[in-house]
Amino acid sequence: MNLEEAVVGVFNPLRRDDPYPSYAALRAAGPFVPGPMGITLVPGYAECDAILQNPQWSHAEESELLHPDSDVELPGSFLWMEPPDHTRLRGLVSKAFTARTIEGTRSRAVELVDSLVDKALAAGEVNLVDALAYPVPLTLVCELLGVPAADHELIREISGAIARGLDPDALLSQEEKDARTEAVHRFTEYFGALTARRRTEPRDDLVSALAQVHASGDRLTDTELIGTLLILVVAGHETTVNLIANGVLALLRNPSVFAELRANPELAASAADEFLRYDAPVHLTTRTARAEITVSGRTFQPGEAVLLLFGSANRDPRAFAHPDRLVLDRYGVGERVNRHLSFGLGLHYCLGAPLARLEMEVVLRALATRTTSVELLSEPPYLPNLVVRGMSELKVRLS
């Protein structure tokens, strides 16, 4: 594969099922590769790691880089901010979105996954995306937020249109851009009303906690709260849907690894990170230089932008031994191995990482202990999404 074919392969929706040969070709071409829209592609682990951890690289310009013609405020909140605004908002959100809050969902996650596995086993043949991968993170994040069960499918519909709209505008049809605009307006309307109710009648849920949170007299404004909720909803379940589906597919394509998990279900906790590395649910992000910065011998000027390819960096053989091999205990206790980049690094490290790990662990344990066979019935079709990459269905037979 030549370099031009590799660059095209990264952005071609027909290659979503397997972008990894394109990534390998990019890495072989060097640490930096000219990309579309005047943005430099960064396929290697060392360079991605260095850029993510350097606060002189800004995330705030992503919307204008990827969505220059958008007529709607895209999901951003503190995700697309830099200090001091990022520090303030993330600090306020962290007061409500605590590790104890997340760990408190474990028993509910086990109950939910068990009930969904029961239904899948009774059906025999299912689309595992709809039967398990979607309802687990969607239900848990909606319950954390306080969204009534009757509205969960509405949130899935809205979130799906926004997730598709995270891709560069150049890759979207006008219909998809219009759907994104409508979805953001519907989200704002729905959660604006819910937030207003929780400000006056708080309950034991995350919307109420965020609406009430204060620090040194500071609080989230309504606009900041809606933007934060949008990120929590979209990042809180769309990415984990893909993590679960991608992980199950990887097990089905590696039966000896599935057998290892069945024999050692306790591997589920550390294995969650290996699935995040092996087939990342989020494949790229952007950064823009705020000063003159040199990385791996190349000097970037202020305003120059890069596209960090997480999916490629996580398979870089210079960072990981046997990177194309699924190794369940790669991140086991006492193992010294590079961190995967699927949650990012530095200031913008994913706030929901503990929740995603917990959900994946519970699903892996259930499949390891409650099934004797999971058979792939057909090769899965993939969504066209580039940023949040995943399949539209995963047809399996369980027993």
Short mmCIF file of N, CA and C in Angstrom, two decimals, residues 192-285:
data_model
loop_
_atom_site.label_atom_id
_atom_site.label_comp_id
_atom_site.label_asym_id
_atom_site.label_seq_id
_atom_site.Cartn_x
_atom_site.Cartn_y
_atom_site.Cartn_z
N GLY A 192 -32.56 20.99 28.94
CA GLY A 192 -32.87 22.29 29.54
C GLY A 192 -34.08 22.17 30.45
N ALA A 193 -35.11 21.47 29.99
CA ALA A 193 -36.31 21.28 30.80
C ALA A 193 -36.02 20.40 32.02
N LEU A 194 -35.23 19.34 31.82
CA LEU A 194 -34.91 18.44 32.93
C LEU A 194 -34.07 19.17 33.99
N THR A 195 -33.10 19.97 33.54
CA THR A 195 -32.27 20.73 34.47
C THR A 195 -33.09 21.72 35.27
N ALA A 196 -34.02 22.39 34.60
CA ALA A 196 -34.88 23.36 35.30
C ALA A 196 -35.67 22.68 36.41
N ARG A 197 -36.17 21.46 36.14
CA ARG A 197 -36.93 20.73 37.16
C ARG A 197 -36.02 20.33 38.32
N ARG A 198 -34.81 19.90 38.01
CA ARG A 198 -33.92 19.42 39.06
C ARG A 198 -33.35 20.56 39.91
N ARG A 199 -33.29 21.77 39.35
CA ARG A 199 -32.82 22.90 40.16
C ARG A 199 -33.81 23.19 41.27
N THR A 200 -35.08 23.03 41.02
CA THR A 200 -36.11 23.33 42.03
C THR A 200 -36.54 22.09 42.80
N GLU A 201 -36.42 20.91 42.15
CA GLU A 201 -36.81 19.66 42.81
C GLU A 201 -35.70 18.62 42.61
N PRO A 202 -34.59 18.77 43.32
CA PRO A 202 -33.45 17.87 43.13
C PRO A 202 -33.77 16.44 43.56
N ARG A 203 -33.14 15.49 42.85
CA ARG A 203 -33.25 14.08 43.18
C ARG A 203 -31.85 13.50 43.32
N ASP A 204 -31.79 12.20 43.58
CA ASP A 204 -30.49 11.55 43.73
C ASP A 204 -29.99 11.12 42.36
N ASP A 205 -29.62 12.10 41.53
CA ASP A 205 -29.10 11.80 40.20
C ASP A 205 -28.06 12.85 39.83
N LEU A 206 -27.36 12.58 38.73
CA LEU A 206 -26.22 13.41 38.35
C LEU A 206 -26.65 14.80 37.85
N VAL A 207 -27.79 14.88 37.17
CA VAL A 207 -28.27 16.20 36.74
C VAL A 207 -28.51 17.09 37.95
N SER A 208 -29.14 16.53 38.99
CA SER A 208 -29.38 17.31 40.21
C SER A 208 -28.06 17.71 40.86
N ALA A 209 -27.11 16.77 40.91
CA ALA A 209 -25.81 17.07 41.53
C ALA A 209 -25.09 18.18 40.78
N LEU A 210 -25.10 18.10 39.45
CA LEU A 210 -24.45 19.14 38.65
C LEU A 210 -25.16 20.47 38.78
N ALA A 211 -26.48 20.44 38.88
CA ALA A 211 -27.25 21.67 39.01
C ALA A 211 -27.01 22.35 40.35
N GLN A 212 -26.67 21.55 41.35
CA GLN A 212 -26.51 22.09 42.70
C GLN A 212 -25.05 22.34 43.09
N VAL A 213 -24.10 21.79 42.29
CA VAL A 213 -22.70 21.84 42.70
C VAL A 213 -22.19 23.28 42.76
N HIS A 214 -21.41 23.55 43.79
CA HIS A 214 -20.78 24.86 43.97
C HIS A 214 -19.35 24.65 44.43
N ALA A 215 -18.51 25.60 44.17
CA ALA A 215 -17.14 25.61 44.68
C ALA A 215 -16.70 27.06 44.82
N SER A 216 -16.44 27.48 46.04
CA SER A 216 -16.00 28.86 46.30
C SER A 216 -16.97 29.87 45.69
N GLY A 217 -18.25 29.58 45.82
CA GLY A 217 -19.26 30.50 45.30
C GLY A 217 -19.53 30.35 43.82
N ASP A 218 -18.77 29.49 43.13
CA ASP A 218 -18.92 29.31 41.69
C ASP A 218 -19.92 28.19 41.43
N ARG A 219 -20.53 28.19 40.25
CA ARG A 219 -21.43 27.14 39.86
C ARG A 219 -21.49 27.07 38.33
N LEU A 220 -22.04 25.99 37.82
CA LEU A 220 -22.22 25.86 36.38
C LEU A 220 -23.41 26.70 35.93
N THR A 221 -23.22 27.48 34.88
CA THR A 221 -24.36 28.18 34.29
C THR A 221 -25.23 27.17 33.54
N ASP A 222 -26.43 27.58 33.13
CA ASP A 222 -27.30 26.66 32.38
C ASP A 222 -26.63 26.22 31.09
N THR A 223 -25.98 27.15 30.39
CA THR A 223 -25.31 26.81 29.13
C THR A 223 -24.17 25.83 29.37
N GLU A 224 -23.37 26.07 30.41
CA GLU A 224 -22.26 25.17 30.73
C GLU A 224 -22.78 23.79 31.14
N LEU A 225 -23.88 23.77 31.87
CA LEU A 225 -24.44 22.50 32.32
C LEU A 225 -24.95 21.68 31.15
N ILE A 226 -25.65 22.31 30.22
CA ILE A 226 -26.16 21.59 29.05
C ILE A 226 -25.01 21.05 28.21
N GLY A 227 -23.99 21.87 28.00
CA GLY A 227 -22.83 21.42 27.22
C GLY A 227 -22.13 20.26 27.89
N THR A 228 -22.03 20.30 29.22
CA THR A 228 -21.39 19.23 29.96
C THR A 228 -22.22 17.95 29.87
N LEU A 229 -23.53 18.07 30.00
CA LEU A 229 -24.41 16.90 29.90
C LEU A 229 -24.32 16.27 28.52
N LEU A 230 -24.19 17.11 27.49
CA LEU A 230 -24.10 16.59 26.13
C LEU A 230 -22.86 15.70 25.98
N ILE A 231 -21.75 16.17 26.52
CA ILE A 231 -20.53 15.38 26.46
C ILE A 231 -20.67 14.10 27.28
N LEU A 232 -21.26 14.20 28.48
CA LEU A 232 -21.41 13.01 29.31
C LEU A 232 -22.29 11.97 28.64
N VAL A 233 -23.34 12.43 27.94
CA VAL A 233 -24.24 11.49 27.28
C VAL A 233 -23.58 10.85 26.07
N VAL A 234 -23.04 11.68 25.17
CA VAL A 234 -22.46 11.15 23.93
C VAL A 234 -21.21 10.33 24.23
N ALA A 235 -20.29 10.92 25.01
CA ALA A 235 -19.06 10.20 25.35
C ALA A 235 -19.34 9.09 26.35
N GLY A 236 -20.44 9.24 27.11
CA GLY A 236 -20.73 8.27 28.16
C GLY A 236 -21.36 6.99 27.68
N HIS A 237 -21.85 6.97 26.44
CA HIS A 237 -22.37 5.68 25.99
C HIS A 237 -22.03 5.34 24.55
N GLU A 238 -21.95 6.31 23.64
CA GLU A 238 -21.63 5.97 22.24
C GLU A 238 -20.28 5.27 22.13
N THR A 239 -19.30 5.75 22.88
CA THR A 239 -17.98 5.15 22.82
C THR A 239 -17.97 3.75 23.44
N THR A 240 -18.69 3.57 24.55
CA THR A 240 -18.70 2.28 25.22
C THR A 240 -19.49 1.24 24.43
N VAL A 241 -20.50 1.68 23.69
CA VAL A 241 -21.19 0.76 22.77
C VAL A 241 -20.16 0.11 21.85
N ASN A 242 -19.29 0.92 21.28
CA ASN A 242 -18.28 0.40 20.36
C ASN A 242 -17.23 -0.43 21.08
N LEU A 243 -16.87 -0.03 22.29
CA LEU A 243 -15.91 -0.81 23.07
C LEU A 243 -16.44 -2.23 23.28
N ILE A 244 -17.71 -2.35 23.68
CA ILE A 244 -18.30 -3.66 23.95
C ILE A 244 -18.40 -4.47 22.66
N ALA A 245 -18.97 -3.87 21.62
CA ALA A 245 -19.15 -4.61 20.36
C ALA A 245 -17.81 -5.00 19.74
N ASN A 246 -16.86 -4.07 19.71
CA ASN A 246 -15.53 -4.37 19.17
C ASN A 246 -14.86 -5.49 19.98
N GLY A 247 -15.04 -5.43 21.30
CA GLY A 247 -14.43 -6.44 22.16
C GLY A 247 -15.00 -7.82 21.93
N VAL A 248 -16.32 -7.92 21.81
CA VAL A 248 -16.94 -9.22 21.57
C VAL A 248 -16.49 -9.77 20.21
N LEU A 249 -16.45 -8.91 19.20
CA LEU A 249 -16.00 -9.36 17.88
C LEU A 249 -14.55 -9.87 17.95
N ALA A 250 -13.71 -9.17 18.70
CA ALA A 250 -12.32 -9.61 18.84
C ALA A 250 -12.24 -10.98 19.50
N LEU A 251 -13.08 -11.23 20.50
CA LEU A 251 -13.10 -12.54 21.14
C LEU A 251 -13.54 -13.63 20.16
N LEU A 252 -14.55 -13.31 19.35
CA LEU A 252 -15.06 -14.30 18.41
C LEU A 252 -14.03 -14.62 17.33
N ARG A 253 -13.21 -13.65 16.98
CA ARG A 253 -12.18 -13.87 15.98
C ARG A 253 -10.91 -14.47 16.57
N ASN A 254 -10.85 -14.55 17.90
CA ASN A 254 -9.71 -15.13 18.60
C ASN A 254 -10.21 -16.16 19.61
N PRO A 255 -10.68 -17.30 19.14
CA PRO A 255 -11.32 -18.27 20.04
C PRO A 255 -10.42 -18.77 21.16
N SER A 256 -9.11 -18.85 20.93
CA SER A 256 -8.22 -19.29 22.00
C SER A 256 -8.19 -18.27 23.13
N VAL A 257 -8.31 -16.97 22.78
CA VAL A 257 -8.35 -15.91 23.80
C VAL A 257 -9.67 -15.98 24.56
N PHE A 258 -10.77 -16.25 23.85
CA PHE A 258 -12.07 -16.40 24.50
C PHE A 258 -12.02 -17.58 25.48
N ALA A 259 -11.38 -18.66 25.08
CA ALA A 259 -11.24 -19.82 25.96
C ALA A 259 -10.43 -19.47 27.20
N GLU A 260 -9.41 -18.65 27.02
CA GLU A 260 -8.60 -18.20 28.16
C GLU A 260 -9.44 -17.38 29.13
N LEU A 261 -10.30 -16.51 28.60
CA LEU A 261 -11.17 -15.70 29.45
C LEU A 261 -12.17 -16.58 30.19
N ARG A 262 -12.71 -17.59 29.52
CA ARG A 262 -13.65 -18.50 30.19
C ARG A 262 -12.96 -19.23 31.34
N ALA A 263 -11.70 -19.62 31.13
CA ALA A 263 -10.95 -20.34 32.16
C ALA A 263 -10.51 -19.42 33.29
N ASN A 264 -10.37 -18.12 32.99
CA ASN A 264 -9.90 -17.15 33.99
C ASN A 264 -10.73 -15.88 33.92
N PRO A 265 -12.00 -15.92 34.37
CA PRO A 265 -12.87 -14.73 34.29
C PRO A 265 -12.34 -13.53 35.06
N GLU A 266 -11.44 -13.80 36.04
CA GLU A 266 -10.89 -12.70 36.81
C GLU A 266 -10.01 -11.78 35.95
N LEU A 267 -9.66 -12.23 34.74
CA LEU A 267 -8.90 -11.38 33.83
C LEU A 267 -9.73 -10.23 33.27
N ALA A 268 -11.04 -10.29 33.47
CA ALA A 268 -11.94 -9.31 32.85
C ALA A 268 -11.58 -7.88 33.20
N ALA A 269 -11.19 -7.63 34.46
CA ALA A 269 -10.92 -6.25 34.89
C ALA A 269 -9.76 -5.64 34.12
N SER A 270 -8.62 -6.33 34.09
CA SER A 270 -7.46 -5.77 33.38
C SER A 270 -7.62 -5.88 31.87
N ALA A 271 -8.39 -6.89 31.42
CA ALA A 271 -8.57 -7.08 29.98
C ALA A 271 -9.31 -5.93 29.33
N ALA A 272 -10.12 -5.20 30.09
CA ALA A 272 -10.86 -4.07 29.53
C ALA A 272 -9.90 -3.09 28.86
N ASP A 273 -8.74 -2.86 29.47
CA ASP A 273 -7.77 -1.92 28.88
C ASP A 273 -7.15 -2.49 27.62
N GLU A 274 -6.97 -3.80 27.55
CA GLU A 274 -6.42 -4.39 26.34
C GLU A 274 -7.40 -4.25 25.17
N PHE A 275 -8.69 -4.39 25.42
CA PHE A 275 -9.67 -4.19 24.36
C PHE A 275 -9.70 -2.73 23.91
N LEU A 276 -9.51 -1.81 24.85
CA LEU A 276 -9.43 -0.39 24.50
C LEU A 276 -8.23 -0.11 23.61
N ARG A 277 -7.13 -0.80 23.87
CA ARG A 277 -5.93 -0.63 23.03
C ARG A 277 -6.10 -1.31 21.68
N TYR A 278 -6.60 -2.53 21.70
CA TYR A 278 -6.62 -3.38 20.52
C TYR A 278 -7.52 -2.84 19.42
N ASP A 279 -8.69 -2.33 19.78
CA ASP A 279 -9.62 -1.80 18.79
C ASP A 279 -10.36 -0.62 19.41
N ALA A 280 -9.70 0.52 19.40
CA ALA A 280 -10.18 1.71 20.12
C ALA A 280 -11.55 2.17 19.62
N PRO A 281 -12.44 2.56 20.54
CA PRO A 281 -13.75 3.09 20.11
C PRO A 281 -13.67 4.50 19.54
N VAL A 282 -12.65 5.27 19.91
CA VAL A 282 -12.42 6.61 19.36
C VAL A 282 -11.07 6.58 18.66
N HIS A 283 -11.04 6.95 17.38
CA HIS A 283 -9.83 6.74 16.60
C HIS A 283 -8.99 8.00 16.38
N LEU A 284 -9.51 9.16 16.67
CA LEU A 284 -8.69 10.34 16.43
C LEU A 284 -9.17 11.55 17.22
N THR A 285 -8.28 12.50 17.34
CA THR A 285 -8.60 13.80 17.92
C THR A 285 -7.64 14.82 17.33
#
